[in-house]
Amino acid sequence: MIYLDNVAGTKPDAKVVEKMMPYFTEHYGNPSAHFYPIGREAFEAMERARGQVAAFVGAKAEEIVFTSCGTESNNLAIKGLLKNPMNKGKHIIISEIEHFSVDSVTAKLRNDGYEITKLKVDDNGLVNPDDLKNAIKKDTALVSIQHTNPEIGTIQYTDKLGAICRESGVTFHVDAVAAAGYSELNVKDLNCDLMSIASQNFYGSKGAGALYIREGVKLSGIMDGGHQERGYRSGTENVPAIVGMGEAAEIAMNDMKVYVPEMVRLQKKLWDGLGGMFDFLHFTGDKDRRRPGHVSFWIEYIEGESLLMWLSLKGIACASGSACSSNILADDEEDLAASYVLTAVGVPSDICAGSLGMSMSKYNTEGDIDKVLEVMPETVKRLCEMSPMYNRK
Amino acid sequence: MAKGPYSDKVMDHFMNPRNMGEIADANGIGEVGNPACGDVMKIFLKINDDQVVEDVKFKTFGCGAAIASSSMATELMIGKKVEELLALTNQAIVEALDGLPPAKIHCSVMAEEAIEDALKNYFKEKGQDPAIVDEMKAKIRKN
Ligand code: FES
């Protein structure tokens, strides 16, 4: 299978898995148990990983808190900040294309008396820094704007947005889950106070995420219990996954300069190939400011789920933002909705139907892209023939 | 291989849709849209003087379930009399497909509605009141 849904999670690096294994089989102690070797070993391994992750984002080890995934990091960043007694602000700014975990957390906060401003994005998915400047108010507690959008690939002007927050003294959270391993992520250069990343997006395993909390930023824990992770996140740590995350961070730090340019090259090839194929295919996201190896588009006349299914039958795995494919395990059709990200960048919601996202990893090859370019024309042609809209052109 | 959300029957009809296309001299064409997801289904009927479906074709812009429902519907329609078509419910289509996920039932409803619309247009073309379809349907439902 050609795997092109890497924003949903990558294949773990074999070296990462190898590093994780002993923490299942030998060093299986609880890292909070310091007085016997297997506990101590687990603890030390976790602290080593903390150092590796910190180095990856240009932070100090004490500024890294391990969580279980990107969603948890985002929840901790937002709820933890607002819950803290030091926070007095009642206004939150996000963009209209945030991940569900930011979008729905803030939507719920509205019921608790917070005011939410959702910044519009342009047709390429970019937030205008001036809009942010104008939206900040005296009681703004938090700005949370993602670095890279997983669906349309667009990369924000995060450093500029961060500088504006710094100037106004507002805490800035960056959801960098789709960015880690593909863009340079230095918390100082990006001017951020909080940053979420997840191991499974850069060749680690599922089950480990991290939140960078800049020294001095006051956050409360959102899980009560045994005070692990300095009280930010009670609960036994997932040591094997965390060890893997540390290793994955170190590998990414060393190898990005090699694999990223290659991914960009393949991305160009796929982009140009698809662009030349049909005049009714429209790319989404910013052409230049995008996650390496990410190509997203929508096709007129055909629906995303059926395209996704055909590609899957041909051995190509990717993602769609179509309403039809949105929530197939839902109990009823009320839960089917076109992607709000695509609607935000101006794709008409009945047309989000034909949307597709292909995101590569460092493992994809030229041959993979050749295969996609070979399969797409026949697949699209087939679905066009079936479409009552096609002939009306 | 791990099974997806659809039955083998659905996958078969999705991959090898029966009666896909158009009928140039159709005497009943039905078209419905689905507001939930912007999908469109079109059914072409060729009904002979004995009121029997001689030929039927479909075109669908929609998900796997919508394509499979249209394809299955055409198979169930061929050779049937007009009244029999009206008795063809979406449940019958779902059953013939060995089930659909709950979120996808509405895709089969689209097929039932397309058939109804095609028949209305058939009667209209013959100069009859299309409301006859509703009456016939109500009668069938009662029995
Ligand atoms: S046609 Fe949209 S969900 Fe089936």
Coordinates of N, CA, C and O in Angstrom, one line a residue, chain A residues 156-236:
Chain A
Q156 N 1.2 28.9 8.8 CA 1.0 30.3 9.2 C 2.3 31.1 9.4 O 3.4 30.5 9.5
Y157 N 2.2 32.4 9.5 CA 3.3 33.2 9.9 C 3.4 33.2 11.4 O 3.2 34.2 12.1
T158 N 3.7 32.0 11.9 CA 3.7 31.8 13.4 C 4.6 32.8 14.1 O 4.2 33.4 15.2
D159 N 5.8 33.1 13.6 CA 6.7 34.0 14.3 C 6.1 35.4 14.4 O 6.2 36.0 15.5
K160 N 5.5 35.8 13.3 CA 4.9 37.2 13.4 C 3.7 37.2 14.3 O 3.5 38.2 15.1
L161 N 2.9 36.2 14.3 CA 1.7 36.1 15.2 C 2.2 36.1 16.6 O 1.7 36.8 17.5
G162 N 3.3 35.4 16.9 CA 3.9 35.3 18.2 C 4.4 36.7 18.7 O 4.2 37.0 19.8
A163 N 5.1 37.4 17.8 CA 5.6 38.7 18.1 C 4.5 39.6 18.6 O 4.7 40.4 19.5
I164 N 3.4 39.6 17.9 CA 2.3 40.4 18.2 C 1.7 40.1 19.6 O 1.5 41.0 20.4
C165 N 1.7 38.8 19.9 CA 1.2 38.4 21.2 C 2.2 38.9 22.3 O 1.8 39.3 23.4
R166 N 3.4 38.7 22.0 CA 4.5 39.1 23.0 C 4.3 40.6 23.3 O 4.4 41.0 24.5
E167 N 4.2 41.4 22.3 CA 4.1 42.8 22.4 C 2.9 43.2 23.3 O 3.0 44.1 24.2
S168 N 1.8 42.4 23.1 CA 0.6 42.8 23.9 C 0.6 42.0 25.2 O -0.4 42.1 26.0
G169 N 1.6 41.2 25.5 CA 1.6 40.4 26.7 C 0.5 39.4 26.8 O 0.0 39.0 27.9
V170 N 0.1 38.8 25.7 CA -0.9 37.8 25.7 C -0.2 36.4 25.4 O 0.7 36.3 24.6
T171 N -0.7 35.4 26.2 CA -0.1 34.1 26.0 C -0.4 33.5 24.6 O -1.6 33.6 24.2
F172 N 0.6 32.9 24.0 CA 0.4 32.4 22.6 C 0.7 30.9 22.6 O 1.7 30.4 22.9
H173 N -0.4 30.2 22.2 CA -0.3 28.7 22.1 C -0.2 28.3 20.6 O -1.0 28.9 19.8
V174 N 0.7 27.4 20.3 CA 0.8 27.0 18.9 C 0.6 25.5 18.9 O 1.3 24.7 19.5
D175 N -0.4 25.1 18.1 CA -0.6 23.7 17.8 C 0.3 23.3 16.7 O 0.0 23.6 15.5
A176 N 1.4 22.7 17.0 CA 2.4 22.3 16.0 C 2.4 20.9 15.6 O 3.4 20.3 15.1
V177 N 1.3 20.2 15.9 CA 1.3 18.7 15.7 C 1.6 18.3 14.3 O 2.4 17.4 14.0
A178 N 1.0 19.1 13.3 CA 1.3 18.7 11.9 C 2.6 19.2 11.4 O 3.0 18.9 10.3
A179 N 3.3 20.0 12.2 CA 4.5 20.6 11.8 C 5.8 19.9 12.2 O 6.8 19.8 11.5
A180 N 5.7 19.3 13.4 CA 6.9 18.7 14.0 C 7.5 17.6 13.1 O 6.7 16.7 12.7
G181 N 8.7 17.7 12.8 CA 9.4 16.7 11.9 C 9.4 17.2 10.5 O 10.0 16.6 9.6
Y182 N 8.8 18.3 10.2 CA 8.7 18.8 8.8 C 9.1 20.3 8.7 O 9.6 20.7 7.6
S183 N 8.9 21.1 9.8 CA 9.4 22.5 9.8 C 10.3 22.6 11.0 O 10.1 22.0 12.0
E184 N 11.2 23.5 10.9 CA 12.0 23.9 12.0 C 11.1 24.5 13.1 O 10.3 25.4 12.8
L185 N 11.2 23.9 14.3 CA 10.3 24.4 15.4 C 11.1 24.9 16.5 O 11.4 24.2 17.5
N186 N 11.5 26.2 16.5 CA 12.2 26.7 17.7 C 11.3 27.6 18.4 O 10.9 28.6 17.9
V187 N 11.0 27.3 19.7 CA 10.0 28.0 20.4 C 10.4 29.5 20.6 O 9.6 30.4 20.7
K188 N 11.7 29.8 20.6 CA 12.1 31.2 20.7 C 11.9 31.9 19.4 O 11.4 33.0 19.4
D189 N 12.3 31.3 18.3 CA 12.1 32.0 17.0 C 10.6 32.2 16.8 O 10.2 33.2 16.1
L190 N 9.8 31.3 17.2 CA 8.4 31.4 17.0 C 7.6 32.2 18.0 O 6.4 32.4 17.8
N191 N 8.4 32.7 19.0 CA 7.8 33.6 20.0 C 6.5 32.9 20.7 O 5.5 33.6 20.9
C192 N 6.6 31.6 20.9 CA 5.4 31.0 21.5 C 5.7 30.7 23.0 O 6.8 30.6 23.5
D193 N 4.6 30.6 23.7 CA 4.6 30.4 25.2 C 4.2 28.9 25.4 O 4.6 28.3 26.4
L194 N 3.4 28.4 24.6 CA 2.9 27.0 24.7 C 2.9 26.4 23.3 O 2.6 27.0 22.3
M195 N 3.4 25.1 23.2 CA 3.4 24.5 21.9 C 3.1 23.0 22.1 O 3.7 22.3 22.9
S196 N 2.2 22.5 21.2 CA 1.8 21.1 21.3 C 2.5 20.3 20.1 O 2.5 20.8 19.0
I197 N 3.0 19.2 20.5 CA 3.5 18.3 19.4 C 3.0 16.8 19.8 O 2.7 16.5 20.9
A198 N 3.1 15.9 18.8 CA 2.7 14.6 19.0 C 3.7 13.6 18.3 O 4.0 13.8 17.2
S199 N 4.1 12.6 19.0 CA 5.1 11.7 18.5 C 4.7 11.0 17.3 O 5.6 10.8 16.4
Q200 N 3.5 10.6 17.2 CA 3.1 9.8 16.0 C 3.1 10.5 14.7 O 3.0 9.9 13.6
N201 N 3.3 11.8 14.7 CA 3.4 12.6 13.5 C 4.8 12.7 13.0 O 5.0 13.1 11.9
F202 N 5.8 12.3 13.8 CA 7.2 12.3 13.3 C 7.9 11.0 13.6 O 9.0 11.0 14.1
Y203 N 7.3 9.9 13.3 CA 7.9 8.6 13.3 C 8.1 8.0 14.6 O 8.9 7.1 14.8
G204 N 7.4 8.6 15.6 CA 7.4 7.9 16.9 C 6.1 7.1 17.0 O 5.5 6.8 15.9
S205 N 5.7 6.7 18.1 CA 4.5 5.8 18.2 C 3.3 6.6 18.7 O 3.4 7.8 19.1
K206 N 2.1 6.0 18.6 CA 0.9 6.6 19.2 C 1.1 6.6 20.7 O 1.8 5.7 21.2
G207 N 0.4 7.5 21.4 CA 0.5 7.4 22.9 C 1.4 8.3 23.6 O 1.5 8.3 24.8
A208 N 2.1 9.2 22.8 CA 3.0 10.2 23.5 C 2.8 11.5 22.7 O 2.9 11.6 21.5
G209 N 2.6 12.5 23.5 CA 2.6 13.9 23.0 C 3.4 14.8 24.0 O 3.8 14.3 25.0
A210 N 3.6 16.0 23.7 CA 4.2 16.9 24.6 C 3.7 18.3 24.5 O 3.1 18.7 23.5
L211 N 3.8 19.0 25.6 CA 3.4 20.4 25.6 C 4.6 21.2 26.1 O 5.1 20.9 27.2
Y212 N 5.0 22.1 25.4 CA 6.1 23.0 25.8 C 5.4 24.1 26.6 O 4.4 24.7 26.1
I213 N 5.9 24.4 27.8 CA 5.3 25.4 28.6 C 6.5 26.4 29.0 O 7.4 26.0 29.8
R214 N 6.5 27.5 28.4 CA 7.6 28.5 28.6 C 7.7 28.8 30.1 O 6.7 29.0 30.8
E215 N 9.0 28.8 30.6 CA 9.2 29.1 32.0 C 8.5 30.4 32.4 O 8.6 31.4 31.6
G216 N 7.8 30.4 33.4 CA 7.1 31.6 33.9 C 5.6 31.6 33.5 O 4.8 32.4 34.1
V217 N 5.2 30.8 32.5 CA 3.8 30.7 32.1 C 3.1 29.9 33.2 O 3.5 28.8 33.5
K218 N 2.0 30.4 33.7 CA 1.3 29.7 34.8 C 0.1 28.9 34.2 O -0.8 29.4 33.7
L219 N 0.3 27.6 34.5 CA -0.7 26.6 34.0 C -1.2 25.7 35.2 O -0.4 25.4 36.0
S220 N -2.4 25.3 35.2 CA -2.9 24.4 36.2 C -3.1 23.0 35.5 O -3.4 23.0 34.3
G221 N -2.9 22.0 36.2 CA -3.1 20.6 35.7 C -4.6 20.4 35.4 O -5.4 21.1 36.1
I222 N -4.9 19.6 34.5 CA -6.4 19.3 34.2 C -6.7 17.9 34.6 O -7.9 17.5 34.4
M223 N -5.8 17.2 35.1 CA -6.0 15.8 35.5 C -5.5 15.7 37.0 O -4.4 16.0 37.2
D224 N -6.4 15.3 37.9 CA -6.0 15.3 39.3 C -5.5 13.8 39.6 O -6.0 12.9 39.1
G225 N -4.6 13.8 40.5 CA -4.1 12.4 40.9 C -2.7 12.5 41.6 O -2.5 13.4 42.4
G226 N -1.8 11.7 41.1 CA -0.6 11.5 41.8 C 0.5 12.5 41.5 O 1.7 12.3 41.8
H227 N 0.2 13.6 40.9 CA 1.1 14.7 40.7 C 2.3 14.4 39.8 O 3.4 15.0 39.9
Q228 N 2.1 13.4 38.8 CA 3.2 13.2 37.9 C 3.3 14.4 37.0 O 2.5 15.3 36.9
E229 N 4.4 14.4 36.2 CA 4.8 15.6 35.4 C 4.6 16.9 36.1 O 4.0 17.8 35.6
R230 N 5.1 16.9 37.3 CA 5.1 18.1 38.1 C 3.7 18.7 38.3 O 3.4 19.9 38.5
G231 N 2.7 17.8 38.4 CA 1.3 18.2 38.6 C 0.6 18.7 37.4 O -0.6 18.8 37.5
Y232 N 1.2 18.8 36.3 CA 0.6 19.2 35.1 C -0.3 18.1 34.5 O -1.3 18.4 33.9
R233 N 0.1 16.9 34.8 CA -0.5 15.8 34.2 C -0.4 14.6 35.0 O 0.5 13.7 34.8
S234 N -1.3 14.4 36.0 CA -1.3 13.2 36.8 C -1.6 12.0 36.0 O -2.4 12.1 35.1
G235 N -1.0 10.9 36.5 CA -1.3 9.6 35.7 C 0.1 9.0 35.4 O 1.0 9.8 35.0
T236 N 0.2 7.7 35.4 CA 1.4 7.0 35.1 C 1.8 7.3 33.6 O 1.0 7.3 32.7

